[in-house]
């Protein structure tokens, strides 16, 4: 777990692998967690991102910055701050498509959890929501599904010859609304 400061606000990130939430112990399936996040009823409110689409924390921080700017302007597109983060990480302008593609699904086993403006103790409460093994954020690059990322963000091999995957995603996050 690591905390980042963005515009005088904190963003806690935790990376989980081997996520295996099941009904046998009355825990919600990952798909139900996604539905709760979309409906704004998840307690505590967090963002669950498909970590296989994240090669580095920098694009997530860019999406978080964009999210906080939208909040300060009162112009969130989604219902909650945390679903807005997932939406902003996506390359799509379609909310439901963004949340389905970049959020978690019923088969998700590799998840990045994000929460704005919380304490370390509250972040530890995430263990009650998600069953898995927390790993270091440095493992993002080695576990990223480069082919899926390139397909989702339409990144060509030529583009990767002059920039990194994380830079290409960040460029798309930053420029999505301008296009």
mmCIF file of N, CA, C and O in Angstrom, residues 18-124:
data_model
loop_
_atom_site.group_PDB
_atom_site.id
_atom_site.type_symbol
_atom_site.label_atom_id
_atom_site.label_comp_id
_atom_site.label_asym_id
_atom_site.label_seq_id
_atom_site.Cartn_x
_atom_site.Cartn_y
_atom_site.Cartn_z
ATOM 1 N N UNK A 18 -4.265 -12.877 -6.752
ATOM 2 C CA UNK A 18 -4.962 -14.076 -6.268
ATOM 3 C C UNK A 18 -6.257 -13.720 -5.550
ATOM 4 O O UNK A 18 -6.604 -14.324 -4.532
ATOM 5 N N UNK A 19 -6.970 -12.750 -6.088
ATOM 6 C CA UNK A 19 -8.246 -12.335 -5.498
ATOM 7 C C UNK A 19 -9.258 -13.452 -5.743
ATOM 8 O O UNK A 19 -9.447 -13.903 -6.862
ATOM 9 N N UNK A 20 -9.888 -13.886 -4.691
ATOM 10 C CA UNK A 20 -10.793 -15.042 -4.803
ATOM 11 C C UNK A 20 -12.042 -14.859 -3.952
ATOM 12 O O UNK A 20 -12.432 -15.771 -3.234
ATOM 13 N N UNK A 21 -12.632 -13.692 -4.016
ATOM 14 C CA UNK A 21 -13.876 -13.480 -3.259
ATOM 15 C C UNK A 21 -14.926 -14.479 -3.724
ATOM 16 O O UNK A 21 -15.158 -14.626 -4.911
ATOM 17 N N UNK A 22 -15.566 -15.124 -2.743
ATOM 18 C CA UNK A 22 -16.603 -16.104 -3.087
ATOM 19 C C UNK A 22 -17.740 -16.004 -2.087
ATOM 20 O O UNK A 22 -17.633 -15.359 -1.055
ATOM 21 N N UNK A 23 -18.839 -16.673 -2.388
ATOM 22 C CA UNK A 23 -20.011 -16.616 -1.523
ATOM 23 C C UNK A 23 -19.920 -17.527 -0.318
ATOM 24 O O UNK A 23 -20.724 -17.426 0.579
ATOM 25 N N UNK A 24 -18.941 -18.439 -0.282
ATOM 26 C CA UNK A 24 -18.911 -19.406 0.805
ATOM 27 C C UNK A 24 -18.747 -18.768 2.176
ATOM 28 O O UNK A 24 -19.156 -19.333 3.171
ATOM 29 N N UNK A 25 -18.177 -17.573 2.223
ATOM 30 C CA UNK A 25 -18.037 -16.895 3.512
ATOM 31 C C UNK A 25 -18.809 -15.582 3.534
ATOM 32 O O UNK A 25 -18.433 -14.648 4.219
ATOM 33 N N UNK A 26 -19.860 -15.527 2.765
ATOM 34 C CA UNK A 26 -20.777 -14.381 2.649
ATOM 35 C C UNK A 26 -20.126 -13.121 2.098
ATOM 36 O O UNK A 26 -20.647 -12.042 2.246
ATOM 37 N N UNK A 27 -18.977 -13.283 1.469
ATOM 38 C CA UNK A 27 -18.345 -12.131 0.827
ATOM 39 C C UNK A 27 -18.947 -11.964 -0.568
ATOM 40 O O UNK A 27 -19.363 -12.920 -1.203
ATOM 41 N N UNK A 28 -18.980 -10.743 -1.061
ATOM 42 C CA UNK A 28 -19.547 -10.469 -2.382
ATOM 43 C C UNK A 28 -18.592 -10.928 -3.471
ATOM 44 O O UNK A 28 -17.379 -10.898 -3.303
ATOM 45 N N UNK A 29 -19.132 -11.350 -4.580
ATOM 46 C CA UNK A 29 -18.314 -11.669 -5.742
ATOM 47 C C UNK A 29 -17.771 -10.363 -6.297
ATOM 48 O O UNK A 29 -18.373 -9.309 -6.119
ATOM 49 N N UNK A 30 -16.634 -10.420 -7.016
ATOM 50 C CA UNK A 30 -16.114 -9.187 -7.590
ATOM 51 C C UNK A 30 -17.132 -8.443 -8.455
ATOM 52 O O UNK A 30 -17.184 -7.233 -8.446
ATOM 53 N N UNK A 31 -17.968 -9.161 -9.211
ATOM 54 C CA UNK A 31 -18.961 -8.493 -10.046
ATOM 55 C C UNK A 31 -19.925 -7.690 -9.187
ATOM 56 O O UNK A 31 -20.313 -6.589 -9.533
ATOM 57 N N UNK A 32 -20.332 -8.222 -8.027
ATOM 58 C CA UNK A 32 -21.218 -7.497 -7.129
ATOM 59 C C UNK A 32 -20.517 -6.267 -6.559
ATOM 60 O O UNK A 32 -21.143 -5.242 -6.345
ATOM 61 N N UNK A 33 -19.213 -6.375 -6.352
ATOM 62 C CA UNK A 33 -18.453 -5.209 -5.902
ATOM 63 C C UNK A 33 -18.480 -4.122 -6.972
ATOM 64 O O UNK A 33 -18.630 -2.953 -6.662
ATOM 65 N N UNK A 34 -18.347 -4.514 -8.222
ATOM 66 C CA UNK A 34 -18.417 -3.553 -9.323
ATOM 67 C C UNK A 34 -19.792 -2.906 -9.380
ATOM 68 O O UNK A 34 -19.911 -1.688 -9.513
ATOM 69 N N UNK A 35 -20.841 -3.706 -9.259
ATOM 70 C CA UNK A 35 -22.198 -3.159 -9.273
ATOM 71 C C UNK A 35 -22.393 -2.168 -8.130
ATOM 72 O O UNK A 35 -22.989 -1.112 -8.309
ATOM 73 N N UNK A 36 -21.881 -2.496 -6.960
ATOM 74 C CA UNK A 36 -21.988 -1.594 -5.803
ATOM 75 C C UNK A 36 -21.220 -0.304 -6.050
ATOM 76 O O UNK A 36 -21.681 0.772 -5.686
ATOM 77 N N UNK A 37 -20.041 -0.432 -6.679
ATOM 78 C CA UNK A 37 -19.247 0.757 -6.971
ATOM 79 C C UNK A 37 -19.995 1.653 -7.956
ATOM 80 O O UNK A 37 -20.070 2.865 -7.779
ATOM 81 N N UNK A 38 -20.598 1.057 -8.995
ATOM 82 C CA UNK A 38 -21.340 1.834 -9.983
ATOM 83 C C UNK A 38 -22.562 2.504 -9.364
ATOM 84 O O UNK A 38 -22.908 3.628 -9.718
ATOM 85 N N UNK A 39 -23.217 1.818 -8.437
ATOM 86 C CA UNK A 39 -24.422 2.365 -7.805
ATOM 87 C C UNK A 39 -24.099 3.351 -6.695
ATOM 88 O O UNK A 39 -24.979 4.052 -6.199
ATOM 89 N N UNK A 40 -22.823 3.410 -6.288
ATOM 90 C CA UNK A 40 -22.435 4.320 -5.217
ATOM 91 C C UNK A 40 -22.810 3.818 -3.838
ATOM 92 O O UNK A 40 -22.911 4.610 -2.906
ATOM 93 N N UNK A 41 -22.987 2.502 -3.692
ATOM 94 C CA UNK A 41 -23.387 1.936 -2.400
ATOM 95 C C UNK A 41 -22.289 1.127 -1.738
ATOM 96 O O UNK A 41 -22.515 0.509 -0.704
ATOM 97 N N UNK A 42 -21.098 1.120 -2.300
ATOM 98 C CA UNK A 42 -19.989 0.355 -1.746
ATOM 99 C C UNK A 42 -19.495 1.016 -0.466
ATOM 100 O O UNK A 42 -19.268 2.222 -0.431
ATOM 101 N N UNK A 43 -19.347 0.240 0.588
ATOM 102 C CA UNK A 43 -18.845 0.767 1.867
ATOM 103 C C UNK A 43 -17.635 -0.021 2.316
ATOM 104 O O UNK A 43 -17.723 -1.219 2.492
ATOM 105 N N UNK A 44 -16.498 0.600 2.519
ATOM 106 C CA UNK A 44 -16.225 1.995 2.182
ATOM 107 C C UNK A 44 -16.109 2.152 0.673
ATOM 108 O O UNK A 44 -15.806 1.204 -0.034
ATOM 109 N N UNK A 45 -16.367 3.353 0.212
ATOM 110 C CA UNK A 45 -16.289 3.614 -1.219
ATOM 111 C C UNK A 45 -14.832 3.553 -1.665
ATOM 112 O O UNK A 45 -13.967 4.215 -1.096
ATOM 113 N N UNK A 46 -14.563 2.729 -2.663
ATOM 114 C CA UNK A 46 -13.227 2.575 -3.232
ATOM 115 C C UNK A 46 -13.356 2.391 -4.735
ATOM 116 O O UNK A 46 -14.445 2.141 -5.245
ATOM 117 N N UNK A 47 -12.239 2.492 -5.418
ATOM 118 C CA UNK A 47 -12.189 2.178 -6.846
ATOM 119 C C UNK A 47 -11.446 0.865 -7.003
ATOM 120 O O UNK A 47 -10.377 0.671 -6.423
ATOM 121 N N UNK A 48 -12.035 -0.048 -7.763
ATOM 122 C CA UNK A 48 -11.388 -1.305 -8.112
ATOM 123 C C UNK A 48 -11.034 -1.232 -9.592
ATOM 124 O O UNK A 48 -11.916 -1.099 -10.429
ATOM 125 N N UNK A 49 -9.744 -1.332 -9.893
ATOM 126 C CA UNK A 49 -9.303 -1.280 -11.279
ATOM 127 C C UNK A 49 -8.695 -2.615 -11.689
ATOM 128 O O UNK A 49 -8.033 -3.279 -10.881
ATOM 129 N N UNK A 50 -8.911 -2.982 -12.941
ATOM 130 C CA UNK A 50 -8.315 -4.183 -13.508
ATOM 131 C C UNK A 50 -6.821 -3.923 -13.646
ATOM 132 O O UNK A 50 -6.379 -3.207 -14.546
ATOM 133 N N UNK A 51 -6.027 -4.485 -12.758
ATOM 134 C CA UNK A 51 -4.597 -4.180 -12.706
ATOM 135 C C UNK A 51 -3.827 -4.688 -13.918
ATOM 136 O O UNK A 51 -2.743 -4.188 -14.200
ATOM 137 N N UNK A 52 -4.367 -5.643 -14.652
ATOM 138 C CA UNK A 52 -3.661 -6.130 -15.835
ATOM 139 C C UNK A 52 -3.604 -5.066 -16.934
ATOM 140 O O UNK A 52 -2.812 -5.178 -17.861
ATOM 141 N N UNK A 53 -4.424 -4.016 -16.822
ATOM 142 C CA UNK A 53 -4.405 -2.911 -17.785
ATOM 143 C C UNK A 53 -3.578 -1.724 -17.287
ATOM 144 O O UNK A 53 -3.631 -0.645 -17.879
ATOM 145 N N UNK A 54 -2.817 -1.924 -16.201
ATOM 146 C CA UNK A 54 -2.065 -0.828 -15.605
ATOM 147 C C UNK A 54 -0.575 -1.174 -15.587
ATOM 148 O O UNK A 54 -0.133 -1.984 -14.773
ATOM 149 N N UNK A 55 0.223 -0.550 -16.466
ATOM 150 C CA UNK A 55 1.647 -0.858 -16.502
ATOM 151 C C UNK A 55 2.487 -0.069 -15.496
ATOM 152 O O UNK A 55 3.659 -0.377 -15.285
ATOM 153 N N UNK A 56 1.887 0.949 -14.878
ATOM 154 C CA UNK A 56 2.625 1.828 -13.976
ATOM 155 C C UNK A 56 1.607 2.669 -13.208
ATOM 156 O O UNK A 56 0.479 2.853 -13.675
ATOM 157 N N UNK A 57 2.001 3.214 -12.060
ATOM 158 C CA UNK A 57 1.062 4.042 -11.296
ATOM 159 C C UNK A 57 0.862 5.422 -11.910
ATOM 160 O O UNK A 57 -0.158 6.063 -11.656
ATOM 161 N N UNK A 58 1.778 5.881 -12.755
ATOM 162 C CA UNK A 58 1.673 7.235 -13.289
ATOM 163 C C UNK A 58 0.364 7.503 -14.031
ATOM 164 O O UNK A 58 -0.284 8.535 -13.781
ATOM 165 N N UNK A 59 -0.102 6.611 -14.930
ATOM 166 C CA UNK A 59 -1.395 6.883 -15.572
ATOM 167 C C UNK A 59 -2.556 6.921 -14.568
ATOM 168 O O UNK A 59 -3.506 7.689 -14.749
ATOM 169 N N UNK A 60 -2.479 6.136 -13.522
ATOM 170 C CA UNK A 60 -3.520 6.165 -12.484
ATOM 171 C C UNK A 60 -3.499 7.517 -11.773
ATOM 172 O O UNK A 60 -4.550 8.100 -11.491
ATOM 173 N N UNK A 61 -2.303 8.040 -11.511
ATOM 174 C CA UNK A 61 -2.187 9.350 -10.874
ATOM 175 C C UNK A 61 -2.714 10.454 -11.798
ATOM 176 O O UNK A 61 -3.342 11.407 -11.332
ATOM 177 N N UNK A 62 -2.478 10.323 -13.101
ATOM 178 C CA UNK A 62 -3.020 11.292 -14.057
ATOM 179 C C UNK A 62 -4.549 11.243 -14.044
ATOM 180 O O UNK A 62 -5.215 12.284 -14.056
ATOM 181 N N UNK A 63 -5.107 10.032 -14.017
ATOM 182 C CA UNK A 63 -6.567 9.883 -13.961
ATOM 183 C C UNK A 63 -7.103 10.435 -12.641
ATOM 184 O O UNK A 63 -8.176 11.056 -12.610
ATOM 185 N N UNK A 64 -6.376 10.232 -11.553
ATOM 186 C CA UNK A 64 -6.794 10.757 -10.246
ATOM 187 C C UNK A 64 -6.785 12.279 -10.254
ATOM 188 O O UNK A 64 -7.699 12.920 -9.722
ATOM 189 N N UNK A 65 -5.763 12.865 -10.870
ATOM 190 C CA UNK A 65 -5.687 14.325 -10.971
ATOM 191 C C UNK A 65 -6.886 14.867 -11.748
ATOM 192 O O UNK A 65 -7.540 15.831 -11.334
ATOM 193 N N UNK A 66 -7.198 14.224 -12.858
ATOM 194 C CA UNK A 66 -8.335 14.628 -13.673
ATOM 195 C C UNK A 66 -9.642 14.485 -12.886
ATOM 196 O O UNK A 66 -10.533 15.327 -12.979
ATOM 197 N N UNK A 67 -9.735 13.434 -12.090
ATOM 198 C CA UNK A 67 -10.912 13.195 -11.253
ATOM 199 C C UNK A 67 -11.084 14.303 -10.222
ATOM 200 O O UNK A 67 -12.190 14.818 -10.024
ATOM 201 N N UNK A 68 -9.998 14.674 -9.557
ATOM 202 C CA UNK A 68 -10.067 15.710 -8.525
ATOM 203 C C UNK A 68 -10.393 17.083 -9.126
ATOM 204 O O UNK A 68 -11.094 17.886 -8.502
ATOM 205 N N UNK A 69 -9.914 17.336 -10.327
ATOM 206 C CA UNK A 69 -10.261 18.590 -11.000
ATOM 207 C C UNK A 69 -11.756 18.619 -11.308
ATOM 208 O O UNK A 69 -12.436 19.626 -11.073
ATOM 209 N N UNK A 70 -12.282 17.500 -11.818
ATOM 210 C CA UNK A 70 -13.719 17.432 -12.112
ATOM 211 C C UNK A 70 -14.540 17.624 -10.841
ATOM 212 O O UNK A 70 -15.562 18.321 -10.850
ATOM 213 N N UNK A 71 -14.079 17.049 -9.742
ATOM 214 C CA UNK A 71 -14.793 17.206 -8.468
ATOM 215 C C UNK A 71 -14.784 18.665 -8.031
ATOM 216 O O UNK A 71 -15.815 19.208 -7.612
ATOM 217 N N UNK A 72 -13.630 19.332 -8.147
ATOM 218 C CA UNK A 72 -13.527 20.726 -7.711
ATOM 219 C C UNK A 72 -14.401 21.647 -8.562
ATOM 220 O O UNK A 72 -14.855 22.685 -8.090
ATOM 221 N N UNK A 73 -14.653 21.269 -9.787
ATOM 222 C CA UNK A 73 -15.502 22.056 -10.685
ATOM 223 C C UNK A 73 -16.972 21.655 -10.590
ATOM 224 O O UNK A 73 -17.820 22.255 -11.246
ATOM 225 N N UNK A 74 -17.240 20.602 -9.808
ATOM 226 C CA UNK A 74 -18.611 20.108 -9.702
ATOM 227 C C UNK A 74 -19.097 19.466 -10.990
ATOM 228 O O UNK A 74 -20.282 19.518 -11.300
ATOM 229 N N UNK A 75 -18.176 18.849 -11.727
ATOM 230 C CA UNK A 75 -18.537 18.296 -13.028
ATOM 231 C C UNK A 75 -18.197 16.808 -13.165
ATOM 232 O O UNK A 75 -17.760 16.375 -14.231
ATOM 233 N N UNK A 76 -18.410 16.048 -12.093
ATOM 234 C CA UNK A 76 -18.192 14.607 -12.189
ATOM 235 C C UNK A 76 -19.168 14.027 -13.212
ATOM 236 O O UNK A 76 -20.338 14.403 -13.252
ATOM 237 N N UNK A 77 -18.687 13.111 -14.002
ATOM 238 C CA UNK A 77 -19.528 12.482 -15.022
ATOM 239 C C UNK A 77 -20.223 11.250 -14.440
ATOM 240 O O UNK A 77 -21.352 10.953 -14.805
ATOM 241 N N UNK A 78 -19.558 10.562 -13.535
ATOM 242 C CA UNK A 78 -20.146 9.390 -12.894
ATOM 243 C C UNK A 78 -20.739 9.790 -11.548
ATOM 244 O O UNK A 78 -20.624 10.937 -11.122
ATOM 245 N N UNK A 79 -21.333 8.823 -10.854
ATOM 246 C CA UNK A 79 -22.023 9.124 -9.599
ATOM 247 C C UNK A 79 -21.103 9.360 -8.412
ATOM 248 O O UNK A 79 -21.467 10.065 -7.476
ATOM 249 N N UNK A 80 -19.926 8.740 -8.430
ATOM 250 C CA UNK A 80 -19.041 8.859 -7.273
ATOM 251 C C UNK A 80 -17.632 9.241 -7.705
ATOM 252 O O UNK A 80 -17.248 9.037 -8.858
ATOM 253 N N UNK A 81 -16.876 9.739 -6.768
ATOM 254 C CA UNK A 81 -15.488 10.114 -7.014
ATOM 255 C C UNK A 81 -14.660 8.907 -7.454
ATOM 256 O O UNK A 81 -13.847 8.994 -8.371
ATOM 257 N N UNK A 82 -14.915 7.759 -6.832
ATOM 258 C CA UNK A 82 -14.106 6.573 -7.124
ATOM 259 C C UNK A 82 -14.472 5.918 -8.452
ATOM 260 O O UNK A 82 -13.602 5.393 -9.150
ATOM 261 N N UNK A 83 -15.733 5.958 -8.831
ATOM 262 C CA UNK A 83 -16.086 5.438 -10.154
ATOM 263 C C UNK A 83 -15.581 6.395 -11.237
ATOM 264 O O UNK A 83 -15.232 5.973 -12.345
ATOM 265 N N UNK A 84 -15.480 7.665 -10.905
ATOM 266 C CA UNK A 84 -14.915 8.652 -11.829
ATOM 267 C C UNK A 84 -13.439 8.341 -12.112
ATOM 268 O O UNK A 84 -12.967 8.523 -13.239
ATOM 269 N N UNK A 85 -12.723 7.849 -11.113
ATOM 270 C CA UNK A 85 -11.323 7.468 -11.307
ATOM 271 C C UNK A 85 -11.219 6.336 -12.336
ATOM 272 O O UNK A 85 -10.398 6.385 -13.240
ATOM 273 N N UNK A 86 -12.065 5.318 -12.202
ATOM 274 C CA UNK A 86 -12.061 4.207 -13.160
ATOM 275 C C UNK A 86 -12.430 4.722 -14.545
ATOM 276 O O UNK A 86 -11.787 4.380 -15.545
ATOM 277 N N UNK A 87 -13.434 5.566 -14.621
ATOM 278 C CA UNK A 87 -13.868 6.155 -15.884
ATOM 279 C C UNK A 87 -12.725 6.949 -16.530
ATOM 280 O O UNK A 87 -12.460 6.816 -17.727
ATOM 281 N N UNK A 88 -12.043 7.762 -15.744
ATOM 282 C CA UNK A 88 -10.963 8.577 -16.295
ATOM 283 C C UNK A 88 -9.758 7.740 -16.719
ATOM 284 O O UNK A 88 -9.012 8.137 -17.606
ATOM 285 N N UNK A 89 -9.565 6.587 -16.087
ATOM 286 C CA UNK A 89 -8.446 5.722 -16.495
ATOM 287 C C UNK A 89 -8.718 5.088 -17.862
ATOM 288 O O UNK A 89 -7.815 4.817 -18.623
ATOM 289 N N UNK A 90 -9.972 4.904 -18.166
ATOM 290 C CA UNK A 90 -10.349 4.274 -19.428
ATOM 291 C C UNK A 90 -10.137 5.224 -20.593
ATOM 292 O O UNK A 90 -10.177 6.434 -20.447
ATOM 293 N N UNK A 91 -9.957 4.658 -21.747
ATOM 294 C CA UNK A 91 -9.830 5.479 -22.944
ATOM 295 C C UNK A 91 -11.172 5.785 -23.582
ATOM 296 O O UNK A 91 -11.237 6.488 -24.565
ATOM 297 N N UNK A 92 -12.249 5.272 -23.011
ATOM 298 C CA UNK A 92 -13.581 5.412 -23.601
ATOM 299 C C UNK A 92 -14.346 6.577 -22.977
ATOM 300 O O UNK A 92 -14.148 6.917 -21.820
ATOM 301 N N UNK A 93 -15.247 7.159 -23.765
ATOM 302 C CA UNK A 93 -16.127 8.197 -23.228
ATOM 303 C C UNK A 93 -17.445 7.614 -22.746
ATOM 304 O O UNK A 93 -18.309 8.328 -22.264
ATOM 305 N N UNK A 94 -17.629 6.311 -22.893
ATOM 306 C CA UNK A 94 -18.847 5.633 -22.468
ATOM 307 C C UNK A 94 -18.666 5.108 -21.049
ATOM 308 O O UNK A 94 -17.783 4.290 -20.798
ATOM 309 N N UNK A 95 -19.488 5.563 -20.136
ATOM 310 C CA UNK A 95 -19.324 5.247 -18.728
ATOM 311 C C UNK A 95 -19.388 3.750 -18.465
ATOM 312 O O UNK A 95 -18.471 3.187 -17.856
ATOM 313 N N UNK A 96 -20.449 3.098 -18.889
ATOM 314 C CA UNK A 96 -20.592 1.675 -18.576
ATOM 315 C C UNK A 96 -19.482 0.853 -19.222
ATOM 316 O O UNK A 96 -18.954 -0.075 -18.610
ATOM 317 N N UNK A 97 -19.094 1.198 -20.443
ATOM 318 C CA UNK A 97 -17.987 0.508 -21.111
ATOM 319 C C UNK A 97 -16.689 0.701 -20.332
ATOM 320 O O UNK A 97 -15.912 -0.235 -20.151
ATOM 321 N N UNK A 98 -16.447 1.906 -19.855
ATOM 322 C CA UNK A 98 -15.240 2.208 -19.083
ATOM 323 C C UNK A 98 -15.181 1.395 -17.805
ATOM 324 O O UNK A 98 -14.146 0.818 -17.466
ATOM 325 N N UNK A 99 -16.293 1.361 -17.087
ATOM 326 C CA UNK A 99 -16.322 0.642 -15.810
ATOM 327 C C UNK A 99 -16.199 -0.859 -16.015
ATOM 328 O O UNK A 99 -15.565 -1.547 -15.202
ATOM 329 N N UNK A 100 -16.758 -1.371 -17.095
ATOM 330 C CA UNK A 100 -16.643 -2.805 -17.370
ATOM 331 C C UNK A 100 -15.238 -3.181 -17.803
ATOM 332 O O UNK A 100 -14.707 -4.204 -17.398
ATOM 333 N N UNK A 101 -14.637 -2.356 -18.631
ATOM 334 C CA UNK A 101 -13.327 -2.686 -19.185
ATOM 335 C C UNK A 101 -12.193 -2.441 -18.197
ATOM 336 O O UNK A 101 -11.300 -3.270 -18.060
ATOM 337 N N UNK A 102 -12.221 -1.318 -17.521
ATOM 338 C CA UNK A 102 -11.110 -0.966 -16.627
ATOM 339 C C UNK A 102 -11.391 -1.283 -15.164
ATOM 340 O O UNK A 102 -10.492 -1.224 -14.340
ATOM 341 N N UNK A 103 -12.643 -1.585 -14.860
ATOM 342 C CA UNK A 103 -12.980 -2.012 -13.509
ATOM 343 C C UNK A 103 -12.822 -3.512 -13.391
ATOM 344 O O UNK A 103 -12.244 -4.165 -14.259
ATOM 345 N N UNK A 104 -13.348 -4.075 -12.324
ATOM 346 C CA UNK A 104 -13.223 -5.512 -12.125
ATOM 347 C C UNK A 104 -14.416 -6.246 -12.723
ATOM 348 O O UNK A 104 -15.446 -5.650 -12.995
ATOM 349 N N UNK A 105 -14.236 -7.545 -12.910
ATOM 350 C CA UNK A 105 -15.306 -8.404 -13.401
ATOM 351 C C UNK A 105 -15.386 -9.625 -12.496
ATOM 352 O O UNK A 105 -14.598 -9.765 -11.553
ATOM 353 N N UNK A 106 -16.302 -10.529 -12.802
ATOM 354 C CA UNK A 106 -16.450 -11.713 -11.953
ATOM 355 C C UNK A 106 -15.255 -12.652 -12.048
ATOM 356 O O UNK A 106 -15.096 -13.538 -11.222
ATOM 357 N N UNK A 107 -14.386 -12.440 -13.028
ATOM 358 C CA UNK A 107 -13.208 -13.293 -13.159
ATOM 359 C C UNK A 107 -11.914 -12.583 -12.746
ATOM 360 O O UNK A 107 -10.826 -13.122 -12.932
ATOM 361 N N UNK A 108 -12.016 -11.392 -12.188
ATOM 362 C CA UNK A 108 -10.824 -10.629 -11.807
ATOM 363 C C UNK A 108 -10.084 -11.292 -10.654
ATOM 364 O O UNK A 108 -10.679 -11.618 -9.635
ATOM 365 N N UNK A 109 -8.787 -11.459 -10.844
ATOM 366 C CA UNK A 109 -7.943 -11.998 -9.778
ATOM 367 C C UNK A 109 -6.772 -11.065 -9.469
ATOM 368 O O UNK A 109 -6.027 -11.303 -8.527
ATOM 369 N N UNK A 110 -6.622 -10.019 -10.256
ATOM 370 C CA UNK A 110 -5.513 -9.074 -10.123
ATOM 371 C C UNK A 110 -6.118 -7.674 -10.109
ATOM 372 O O UNK A 110 -6.620 -7.200 -11.132
ATOM 373 N N UNK A 111 -6.105 -7.019 -8.950
ATOM 374 C CA UNK A 111 -6.897 -5.805 -8.738
ATOM 375 C C UNK A 111 -6.062 -4.709 -8.075
ATOM 376 O O UNK A 111 -5.345 -4.966 -7.105
ATOM 377 N N UNK A 112 -6.200 -3.488 -8.592
ATOM 378 C CA UNK A 112 -5.635 -2.316 -7.935
ATOM 379 C C UNK A 112 -6.787 -1.610 -7.227
ATOM 380 O O UNK A 112 -7.808 -1.301 -7.837
ATOM 381 N N UNK A 113 -6.614 -1.381 -5.933
ATOM 382 C CA UNK A 113 -7.635 -0.722 -5.120
ATOM 383 C C UNK A 113 -7.162 0.700 -4.849
ATOM 384 O O UNK A 113 -6.015 0.917 -4.458
ATOM 385 N N UNK A 114 -8.050 1.671 -5.057
ATOM 386 C CA UNK A 114 -7.708 3.075 -4.840
ATOM 387 C C UNK A 114 -8.779 3.730 -3.972
ATOM 388 O O UNK A 114 -9.962 3.439 -4.102
ATOM 389 N N UNK A 115 -8.326 4.606 -3.086
ATOM 390 C CA UNK A 115 -9.264 5.336 -2.229
ATOM 391 C C UNK A 115 -8.693 6.721 -1.958
ATOM 392 O O UNK A 115 -7.539 6.874 -1.571
ATOM 393 N N UNK A 116 -9.539 7.719 -2.160
ATOM 394 C CA UNK A 116 -9.159 9.100 -1.900
ATOM 395 C C UNK A 116 -9.384 9.450 -0.435
ATOM 396 O O UNK A 116 -10.337 8.985 0.190
ATOM 397 N N UNK A 117 -8.521 10.317 0.079
ATOM 398 C CA UNK A 117 -8.693 10.976 1.381
ATOM 399 C C UNK A 117 -9.159 10.041 2.494
ATOM 400 O O UNK A 117 -10.239 10.198 3.045
ATOM 401 N N UNK A 118 -8.325 9.106 2.827
ATOM 402 C CA UNK A 118 -8.648 8.150 3.873
ATOM 403 C C UNK A 118 -7.445 7.992 4.782
ATOM 404 O O UNK A 118 -6.364 8.487 4.495
ATOM 405 N N UNK A 119 -7.639 7.306 5.859
ATOM 406 C CA UNK A 119 -6.523 7.039 6.770
ATOM 407 C C UNK A 119 -5.975 5.641 6.482
ATOM 408 O O UNK A 119 -6.630 4.818 5.835
ATOM 409 N N UNK A 120 -4.816 5.382 6.989
ATOM 410 C CA UNK A 120 -4.201 4.074 6.826
ATOM 411 C C UNK A 120 -5.070 2.994 7.467
ATOM 412 O O UNK A 120 -5.238 1.908 6.912
ATOM 413 N N UNK A 121 -5.667 3.305 8.606
ATOM 414 C CA UNK A 121 -6.538 2.347 9.286
ATOM 415 C C UNK A 121 -7.770 2.018 8.446
ATOM 416 O O UNK A 121 -8.186 0.863 8.354
ATOM 417 N N UNK A 122 -8.372 3.046 7.831
ATOM 418 C CA UNK A 122 -9.534 2.802 6.972
ATOM 419 C C UNK A 122 -9.141 1.978 5.751
ATOM 420 O O UNK A 122 -9.908 1.138 5.293
ATOM 421 N N UNK A 123 -7.935 2.207 5.242
ATOM 422 C CA UNK A 123 -7.470 1.457 4.082
ATOM 423 C C UNK A 123 -7.276 -0.015 4.442
ATOM 424 O O UNK A 123 -7.501 -0.891 3.614
ATOM 425 N N UNK A 124 -6.888 -0.275 5.659
ATOM 426 C CA UNK A 124 -6.738 -1.664 6.113
ATOM 427 C C UNK A 124 -8.086 -2.381 6.094
ATOM 428 O O UNK A 124 -8.156 -3.587 5.979
#
